[in-house]
Amino acid sequence: MDEILKNSPSMLRITDDTLVLILAGGRGSRLYELTDKRAKPAVYFGGSCRIIDFALSNCINSNLNRIGVVTQYMAHSLLRHLQHSWSFLPRERNEFVDMLPARQQLDDSTWYRGTADAVYQNCDIMKSHYKPKYVLILAGDHIYKMNYAQMLLDHVSSGAKCTVGCIEVEKEKASEFGVMGVNENLQVTDFIEKPKNPPTMQGKPDTCLASMGIYVFDADYLYSILDQEFAKPESNHDFGKDIIPQALKEGVLYAHPFSRSCMGRNPQGEIYWRDVGTIDALWEANIDLVTEHPQLDIFDQRWPIRSTPKQTFPSKFFYKHLRKTRALDNSLVGGGCIITDAIISNSVLFDHVVAKEGSQVEFSVILPEVTIGKNVVIKRAIIDRHCNIPDGMEIGVDLELDARRFRVSKGGVVLVTSKMLGKLKQETEQQAKKAYKAEP
């Protein structure tokens, strides 16, 4: 962050007057079984982090230390992570990471019905307790580095009531986003939510300007527009479908290009932002980290990504028979792992992974506390936490077989969970019993 900007009285006043709300209640259904027991923001990433750590780290690095995390779906692991990893901010300085789970504020049957409703149901708390002048609303499920303070400064300088973060995307991918048009002052002139035929940018026929799902509001305007929206019976209770179009209609909506505040560019100088909402996207973003020049630099301490500080023993690598072989290369390995005569290549291993003799792990992501038995082969896979891979099993070798036992993505990445392994073990035992009874 620019030191002059960081230390200017106006900037400090703006950040002190801002409440951050991170919307972290989504399931992430395209991750399938990986989010059966955890919300998408709680999914593991990069050998030591959870996805939500990026939004939270961006806040701390931007001097935004008044944060509420809005949760709903399968929130237990996310709440534990927040308690263990993000409870260090000093309350006496009015700094905090508060948890705002769905509480059926309206009645005993109404949970959060959309992104806007998740904020609306917390408005009373915001008005009576937090009392912000500005509200920054973030999604908790994207991988990127961003200086939110710059976006806040642009919001205040423009005179906007609402500012939306935007990013340039290829036209063929734009139908997944809200797409906008802007004038020379970055005032939004058009906004279409997830259009089938998205309009392109002027002079860039293959590129669209898309919403990142990041919003800054003047707090009083946010309360007012949410009250109006709640009164409409036909409302979707969604920012992209309802609130942003209304702000556009009122002429108070401005855009903030991500290029102005991006703090994590790739080696070519291009901005880095990823939605790791599919198995393939999650695998690709993780495997990118072990390349020679990764698109995302997780070691850059100028904009650090914080996570759970774990006290583990060092990882142990013991080789009796593979001393002349490249048994470990191009990989990230977390603490407390024990690798014995196993080949680990182009992979990300989280903490407390055990890999036994004769096993091979290639181009794979192994989540915490996984045990890999002897002579196991794992290729192009994501192995979920607490899996115990039995001796001799092959994963990622025969995708037709894998599709019957596990989940295989469109890109050929195999997802394995402990539940799948338990079901496979039960089926194998039943088949063995039938075969034994059938013997003469």
Coordinates of C-alpha atoms in Angstrom, one line a residue:
M1 CA 0.0 0.0 0.0
D2 CA 1.2 3.5 -0.8
E3 CA 2.5 4.9 2.5
I4 CA 1.2 8.5 1.9
L5 CA -2.3 7.0 1.2
K6 CA -2.1 4.7 4.2
N7 CA -1.1 7.4 6.7
S8 CA -3.2 10.3 5.4
P9 CA -5.8 11.5 8.0
S10 CA -8.7 11.3 5.5
M11 CA -7.9 7.7 4.7
L12 CA -7.6 6.7 8.3
R13 CA -10.9 8.4 9.0
I14 CA -12.6 6.6 6.2
T15 CA -11.4 3.1 7.2
D16 CA -12.2 3.8 10.8
D17 CA -15.8 4.7 9.8
T18 CA -16.2 1.5 7.7
L19 CA -17.8 -1.8 8.6
V20 CA -16.9 -4.8 6.5
L21 CA -19.5 -7.5 6.0
I22 CA -18.2 -10.7 4.4
L23 CA -20.9 -12.9 3.0
A24 CA -19.8 -16.4 3.8
G25 CA -23.0 -18.4 3.9
G26 CA -22.9 -20.0 0.4
R27 CA -22.7 -23.8 -0.1
G28 CA -20.6 -23.9 -3.2
S29 CA -22.6 -26.7 -4.8
R30 CA -20.3 -27.1 -7.8
L31 CA -17.7 -28.4 -5.4
Y32 CA -20.0 -31.3 -4.7
E33 CA -18.9 -33.5 -1.8
L34 CA -16.1 -31.2 -0.8
T35 CA -18.8 -28.8 0.6
D36 CA -21.0 -31.5 2.1
K37 CA -19.8 -30.6 5.6
R38 CA -18.3 -27.1 5.1
A39 CA -19.3 -23.8 3.5
K40 CA -17.3 -22.9 0.4
P41 CA -15.4 -20.1 2.2
A42 CA -14.1 -22.7 4.6
V43 CA -12.6 -24.9 1.8
Y44 CA -8.9 -25.5 2.1
F45 CA -6.5 -23.8 -0.2
G46 CA -2.7 -23.5 -0.8
G47 CA -1.3 -25.8 1.8
S48 CA -2.2 -23.8 4.8
C49 CA -5.2 -21.5 4.2
R50 CA -8.9 -21.5 3.8
I51 CA -10.5 -19.5 1.0
I52 CA -12.0 -16.9 3.4
D53 CA -8.5 -16.0 4.6
F54 CA -7.9 -14.0 1.4
A55 CA -10.8 -11.6 2.1
L56 CA -9.9 -11.3 5.8
S57 CA -6.2 -10.7 5.0
N58 CA -7.1 -8.1 2.5
C59 CA -9.2 -6.3 5.2
I60 CA -6.3 -6.4 7.7
N61 CA -3.8 -5.3 5.1
S62 CA -6.2 -2.4 4.1
N63 CA -6.4 -1.2 7.7
L64 CA -10.1 -2.3 7.9
N65 CA -10.4 -4.0 11.3
R66 CA -14.1 -3.8 12.0
I67 CA -15.4 -7.0 10.3
G68 CA -18.6 -9.1 10.5
V69 CA -18.7 -12.5 8.8
V70 CA -22.3 -13.5 7.8
T71 CA -22.7 -17.3 7.8
Q72 CA -25.5 -19.8 7.2
Y73 CA -24.8 -23.1 5.4
M74 CA -22.7 -25.7 7.2
A75 CA -21.0 -23.0 9.3
H76 CA -19.4 -25.1 12.0
S77 CA -15.9 -25.5 10.5
L78 CA -15.9 -21.9 9.3
L79 CA -16.9 -20.6 12.7
R80 CA -14.2 -22.7 14.4
H81 CA -11.6 -21.4 11.9
L82 CA -12.7 -17.8 12.6
Q83 CA -12.5 -18.4 16.4
H84 CA -9.1 -20.0 16.3
S85 CA -7.4 -17.9 13.6
W86 CA -9.0 -14.5 13.6
S87 CA -9.7 -13.5 17.2
F88 CA -6.5 -11.5 17.7
L89 CA -7.9 -8.0 17.0
P90 CA -8.0 -5.8 20.2
R91 CA -11.6 -5.1 21.2
E92 CA -10.4 -2.1 23.3
R93 CA -9.5 -0.4 20.0
N94 CA -13.0 -1.2 18.5
E95 CA -11.4 -3.8 16.2
F96 CA -13.0 -7.2 15.8
V97 CA -14.0 -10.1 13.6
D98 CA -17.6 -10.8 14.6
M99 CA -19.6 -13.8 13.6
L100 CA -23.1 -13.1 12.3
P101 CA -24.9 -16.5 11.8
A102 CA -28.4 -16.7 10.4
R103 CA -30.7 -16.1 13.3
Q104 CA -34.2 -15.9 11.7
Q105 CA -34.4 -12.2 12.6
L106 CA -37.7 -11.6 10.8
D107 CA -39.6 -14.6 12.1
D108 CA -39.1 -18.2 13.1
S109 CA -39.1 -19.5 9.5
T110 CA -37.1 -17.0 7.5
W111 CA -33.5 -17.7 7.0
Y112 CA -31.3 -15.6 4.8
R113 CA -33.1 -15.6 1.4
G114 CA -30.3 -13.9 -0.7
T115 CA -27.3 -11.8 -0.4
A116 CA -29.2 -8.6 0.2
D117 CA -31.5 -10.2 2.8
A118 CA -28.4 -11.5 4.7
V119 CA -27.4 -7.8 5.1
Y120 CA -30.9 -6.6 5.7
Q121 CA -31.5 -9.0 8.6
N122 CA -28.4 -7.5 10.3
C123 CA -29.3 -3.8 9.8
D124 CA -30.6 -3.4 13.3
I125 CA -27.3 -4.6 14.7
M126 CA -25.4 -2.3 12.3
K127 CA -27.4 0.7 13.3
S128 CA -27.4 0.2 17.1
H129 CA -24.0 -1.4 17.7
Y130 CA -21.5 -0.8 14.8
K131 CA -22.8 2.6 13.6
P132 CA -20.7 2.8 10.4
K133 CA -20.6 5.6 7.9
Y134 CA -19.7 3.3 5.1
V135 CA -20.3 -0.4 4.6
L136 CA -18.0 -2.6 2.5
I137 CA -19.7 -5.9 1.4
L138 CA -17.5 -8.8 0.2
A139 CA -17.9 -12.3 -1.0
G140 CA -15.9 -14.8 1.1
D141 CA -15.2 -17.3 -1.6
H142 CA -12.7 -15.8 -4.1
I143 CA -8.9 -15.9 -4.3
Y144 CA -7.3 -12.5 -4.8
K145 CA -5.3 -9.6 -3.2
M146 CA -6.9 -6.2 -3.0
N147 CA -6.5 -2.9 -1.3
Y148 CA -10.0 -2.2 -0.2
A149 CA -8.9 1.2 1.2
Q150 CA -8.3 2.5 -2.4
M151 CA -11.8 1.4 -3.4
L152 CA -13.2 3.3 -0.4
L153 CA -11.3 6.4 -1.2
D154 CA -12.5 6.3 -4.8
H155 CA -16.1 5.8 -3.5
V156 CA -15.9 8.9 -1.3
S157 CA -14.1 11.0 -3.9
S158 CA -16.7 10.2 -6.7
G159 CA -19.7 11.2 -4.6
A160 CA -21.3 7.8 -5.2
K161 CA -23.8 6.3 -2.9
C162 CA -22.9 2.8 -4.1
T163 CA -19.7 1.6 -5.8
V164 CA -19.2 -1.8 -7.3
G165 CA -15.8 -3.5 -7.9
C166 CA -15.4 -4.6 -11.5
I167 CA -13.0 -6.8 -13.5
E168 CA -12.5 -7.3 -17.2
V169 CA -13.5 -10.9 -18.3
E170 CA -13.7 -12.7 -21.6
K171 CA -17.0 -12.4 -23.3
E172 CA -17.6 -16.2 -23.3
K173 CA -17.3 -16.2 -19.5
A174 CA -19.3 -13.0 -18.8
S175 CA -22.7 -14.7 -18.6
E176 CA -21.7 -15.9 -15.2
F177 CA -21.5 -12.3 -13.9
G178 CA -23.4 -9.1 -13.7
V179 CA -22.1 -7.1 -16.7
M180 CA -22.0 -3.3 -16.8
G181 CA -21.3 -0.3 -19.0
V182 CA -19.7 2.9 -17.6
N183 CA -19.0 6.4 -18.8
E184 CA -15.8 8.4 -18.8
N185 CA -16.3 9.2 -15.1
L186 CA -16.8 5.5 -14.2
Q187 CA -20.5 6.1 -13.5
V188 CA -22.4 2.9 -14.3
T189 CA -24.8 3.5 -17.2
D190 CA -25.9 -0.1 -17.8
F191 CA -26.1 -3.3 -15.7
I192 CA -27.4 -6.7 -16.7
E193 CA -27.3 -9.7 -14.3
K194 CA -25.9 -12.8 -15.9
P195 CA -26.9 -12.0 -19.5
K196 CA -27.1 -14.7 -22.2
N197 CA -25.5 -12.3 -24.7
P198 CA -23.3 -10.0 -22.6
P199 CA -22.5 -6.5 -24.0
T200 CA -18.8 -5.9 -24.5
M201 CA -16.6 -2.9 -23.6
Q202 CA -16.1 -0.1 -26.1
G203 CA -13.1 -0.8 -28.3
K204 CA -12.8 -4.4 -26.8
P205 CA -15.3 -6.6 -28.7
D206 CA -14.1 -9.8 -26.8
T207 CA -14.2 -8.3 -23.3
C208 CA -16.9 -7.4 -20.8
L209 CA -16.8 -5.4 -17.6
A210 CA -18.1 -7.7 -14.8
S211 CA -19.1 -7.2 -11.2
M212 CA -16.8 -8.9 -8.6
G213 CA -19.6 -9.0 -6.0
I214 CA -17.7 -6.3 -4.0
Y215 CA -19.8 -3.3 -3.0
V216 CA -19.2 -0.1 -1.0
F217 CA -22.3 1.8 0.3
D218 CA -22.9 4.9 2.2
A219 CA -24.5 3.3 5.3
D220 CA -27.7 5.5 5.3
Y221 CA -28.3 4.8 1.7
L222 CA -27.8 1.1 2.2
Y223 CA -30.4 1.0 5.0
S224 CA -32.9 3.0 2.9
I225 CA -32.6 0.9 -0.3
L226 CA -32.8 -2.4 1.7
D227 CA -36.0 -1.2 3.4
Q228 CA -37.5 -0.3 0.0
E229 CA -36.5 -3.7 -1.4
F230 CA -37.9 -5.6 1.6
A231 CA -41.3 -4.1 1.0
K232 CA -41.5 -5.5 -2.5
P233 CA -43.2 -9.0 -2.5
E234 CA -41.6 -9.9 -5.9
S235 CA -38.0 -9.2 -4.7
N236 CA -35.2 -11.7 -5.1
H237 CA -33.5 -10.2 -2.1
D238 CA -30.2 -10.2 -4.1
F239 CA -27.7 -7.4 -4.7
G240 CA -27.1 -8.3 -8.3
K241 CA -30.7 -8.7 -9.2
D242 CA -32.4 -6.0 -7.1
I243 CA -30.1 -3.6 -5.3
I244 CA -27.6 -2.7 -7.9
P245 CA -30.2 -2.1 -10.7
Q246 CA -32.1 0.2 -8.3
A247 CA -28.9 2.2 -7.5
L248 CA -28.3 2.4 -11.3
K249 CA -31.9 3.7 -11.8
E250 CA -31.3 6.4 -9.1
G251 CA -28.0 7.5 -10.8
V252 CA -25.8 6.9 -7.7
L253 CA -23.9 3.8 -8.9
Y254 CA -20.2 4.0 -9.8
A255 CA -17.6 1.3 -10.8
H256 CA -14.2 0.7 -9.3
P257 CA -11.8 -1.1 -11.7
F258 CA -10.0 -3.9 -9.8
S259 CA -6.8 -2.8 -11.6
R260 CA -6.7 0.3 -9.4
S261 CA -6.5 -1.7 -6.2
C262 CA -5.1 -5.1 -7.1
M263 CA -2.1 -6.1 -4.8
G264 CA -1.5 -9.5 -6.4
R265 CA -0.4 -9.5 -10.0
N266 CA 1.0 -12.4 -12.0
P267 CA 4.6 -12.5 -13.3
Q268 CA 3.3 -10.8 -16.5
G269 CA 1.9 -7.9 -14.5
E270 CA -1.7 -9.0 -15.0
I271 CA -4.3 -8.9 -12.2
Y272 CA -5.0 -12.1 -10.4
W273 CA -8.6 -13.0 -9.3
R274 CA -10.0 -16.5 -9.2
D275 CA -13.4 -18.0 -8.4
V276 CA -12.4 -21.5 -7.3
G277 CA -16.1 -22.7 -7.4
T278 CA -15.5 -25.9 -9.3
I279 CA -13.4 -28.9 -8.6
D280 CA -11.3 -28.2 -11.7
A281 CA -10.8 -24.5 -10.8
L282 CA -9.8 -25.4 -7.2
W283 CA -7.3 -28.0 -8.4
E284 CA -5.8 -25.7 -11.1
A285 CA -5.4 -22.8 -8.7
N286 CA -3.7 -25.0 -6.1
I287 CA -1.4 -26.7 -8.7
D288 CA -0.4 -23.3 -10.1
L289 CA 1.3 -22.6 -6.8
V290 CA 4.0 -25.3 -7.4
T291 CA 5.0 -24.0 -10.8
E292 CA 8.2 -22.2 -11.3
H293 CA 6.5 -18.8 -11.7
P294 CA 3.0 -19.1 -10.1
Q295 CA 0.2 -16.7 -11.1
L296 CA -0.3 -16.1 -7.4
D297 CA 2.6 -15.3 -5.1
I298 CA 1.7 -16.6 -1.6
F299 CA 5.1 -15.8 -0.3
D300 CA 4.9 -12.1 -0.9
Q301 CA 5.1 -10.5 2.6
R302 CA 4.3 -7.0 1.3
W303 CA 0.6 -8.2 1.2
P304 CA 0.6 -11.3 3.4
I305 CA -2.2 -13.9 3.5
R306 CA -2.7 -14.9 7.1
S307 CA -4.3 -18.1 8.4
T308 CA -4.3 -20.5 11.4
P309 CA -0.9 -20.4 13.2
K310 CA -0.3 -24.1 13.8
Q311 CA 2.2 -25.6 16.2
T312 CA 3.5 -28.6 14.4
F313 CA 6.6 -30.7 14.3
P314 CA 8.7 -30.2 11.2
S315 CA 7.8 -32.5 8.3
K316 CA 10.0 -35.6 8.1
F317 CA 11.3 -37.1 4.8
F318 CA 13.0 -40.5 5.2
Y319 CA 14.3 -42.4 2.2
K320 CA 16.0 -45.8 2.4
H321 CA 15.6 -47.0 -1.1
L322 CA 14.9 -43.9 -3.2
R323 CA 18.1 -41.9 -2.4
K324 CA 19.1 -41.6 -6.0
T325 CA 15.6 -40.7 -7.2
R326 CA 14.0 -37.3 -7.3
A327 CA 11.6 -38.3 -4.6
L328 CA 10.4 -34.8 -3.9
D329 CA 10.1 -32.0 -6.4
N330 CA 8.0 -29.0 -7.2
S331 CA 5.7 -29.3 -4.2
L332 CA 4.3 -27.5 -1.2
V333 CA 4.4 -29.5 2.0
G334 CA 2.7 -28.4 5.2
G335 CA 4.0 -29.1 8.8
G336 CA 3.9 -32.4 10.6
C337 CA 4.0 -34.6 7.5
I338 CA 5.8 -37.9 7.4
I339 CA 7.0 -39.1 4.0
T340 CA 8.7 -42.4 3.9
D341 CA 10.1 -43.8 0.6
A342 CA 7.3 -42.1 -1.3
I343 CA 7.5 -39.9 -4.4
I344 CA 5.8 -36.5 -4.2
S345 CA 5.7 -34.5 -7.4
N346 CA 3.9 -31.3 -8.4
S347 CA 1.5 -31.5 -5.5
V348 CA 0.2 -29.5 -2.5
L349 CA 0.2 -31.3 0.8
F350 CA -1.4 -29.8 3.8
D351 CA -0.4 -30.5 7.4
H352 CA -0.2 -34.0 9.0
V353 CA -0.2 -36.0 5.8
V354 CA 1.4 -39.5 6.0
A355 CA 2.7 -41.1 2.8
K356 CA 4.1 -44.7 3.2
E357 CA 6.6 -46.8 1.3
G358 CA 6.3 -47.1 -2.5
S359 CA 3.5 -44.5 -2.9
Q360 CA 3.4 -41.9 -5.7
V361 CA 1.6 -38.6 -5.5
E362 CA 1.6 -36.5 -8.7
F363 CA -0.3 -33.3 -9.5
S364 CA -2.6 -33.7 -6.5
V365 CA -3.9 -31.7 -3.6
I366 CA -3.9 -33.6 -0.3
L367 CA -5.9 -32.0 2.5
P368 CA -5.0 -32.2 6.2
E369 CA -4.6 -35.5 8.2
V370 CA -4.7 -37.8 5.2
T371 CA -2.9 -41.2 5.4
I372 CA -1.7 -42.7 2.2
G373 CA -0.9 -46.4 2.5
K374 CA 1.9 -48.4 0.9
N375 CA 2.2 -48.6 -2.9
V376 CA -0.6 -46.2 -3.6
V377 CA -0.7 -44.2 -6.8
I378 CA -2.5 -40.8 -6.8
K379 CA -2.6 -38.6 -9.9
R380 CA -4.6 -35.4 -10.7
A381 CA -6.7 -35.7 -7.5
I382 CA -8.1 -33.8 -4.5
I383 CA -8.1 -36.0 -1.4
D384 CA -10.3 -34.6 1.3
R385 CA -9.4 -34.3 5.0
H386 CA -9.2 -37.4 7.2
C387 CA -9.1 -39.9 4.2
N388 CA -7.2 -43.1 4.8
I389 CA -6.1 -44.5 1.4
P390 CA -5.6 -48.2 1.6
D391 CA -2.5 -50.0 0.5
G392 CA -2.2 -50.6 -3.3
M393 CA -5.1 -48.3 -4.3
E394 CA -4.7 -46.4 -7.6
I395 CA -6.5 -43.1 -8.1
G396 CA -6.4 -41.1 -11.3
V397 CA -5.0 -44.0 -13.4
D398 CA -8.3 -45.5 -14.6
L399 CA -10.9 -42.8 -14.8
E400 CA -13.7 -45.1 -15.7
L401 CA -13.0 -47.1 -12.5
D402 CA -12.7 -43.9 -10.5
A403 CA -16.0 -42.6 -11.8
R404 CA -17.7 -45.7 -10.2
R405 CA -15.9 -45.3 -6.9
F406 CA -15.4 -41.5 -6.5
R407 CA -16.2 -38.3 -8.4
V408 CA -14.4 -37.3 -11.6
S409 CA -14.7 -33.7 -12.8
K410 CA -15.2 -32.6 -16.4
G411 CA -11.4 -32.0 -16.5
G412 CA -10.5 -35.4 -15.2
V413 CA -9.7 -34.5 -11.6
V414 CA -10.7 -37.1 -9.1
L415 CA -12.3 -36.1 -5.8
V416 CA -12.0 -38.6 -2.9
T417 CA -13.7 -38.2 0.5
S418 CA -13.7 -40.4 3.5
K419 CA -17.4 -41.1 3.0
M420 CA -16.7 -42.4 -0.5
L421 CA -13.9 -44.6 0.8
G422 CA -16.2 -46.0 3.6
K423 CA -18.8 -46.8 1.0
L424 CA -16.3 -48.5 -1.2
K425 CA -14.9 -50.6 1.7
Q426 CA -18.4 -51.7 2.6
E427 CA -19.2 -52.7 -0.9
T428 CA -15.9 -54.6 -1.2
E429 CA -16.6 -56.5 2.0
Q430 CA -20.2 -57.4 0.9
Q431 CA -18.8 -58.7 -2.4
A432 CA -16.3 -60.7 -0.6
K433 CA -19.0 -62.3 1.6
K434 CA -21.1 -63.1 -1.4
A435 CA -18.2 -64.7 -3.1
Y436 CA -17.3 -66.8 0.0
K437 CA -20.9 -68.0 0.3
A438 CA -21.0 -68.9 -3.4
E439 CA -18.0 -71.2 -3.1
P440 CA -18.8 -74.9 -3.2

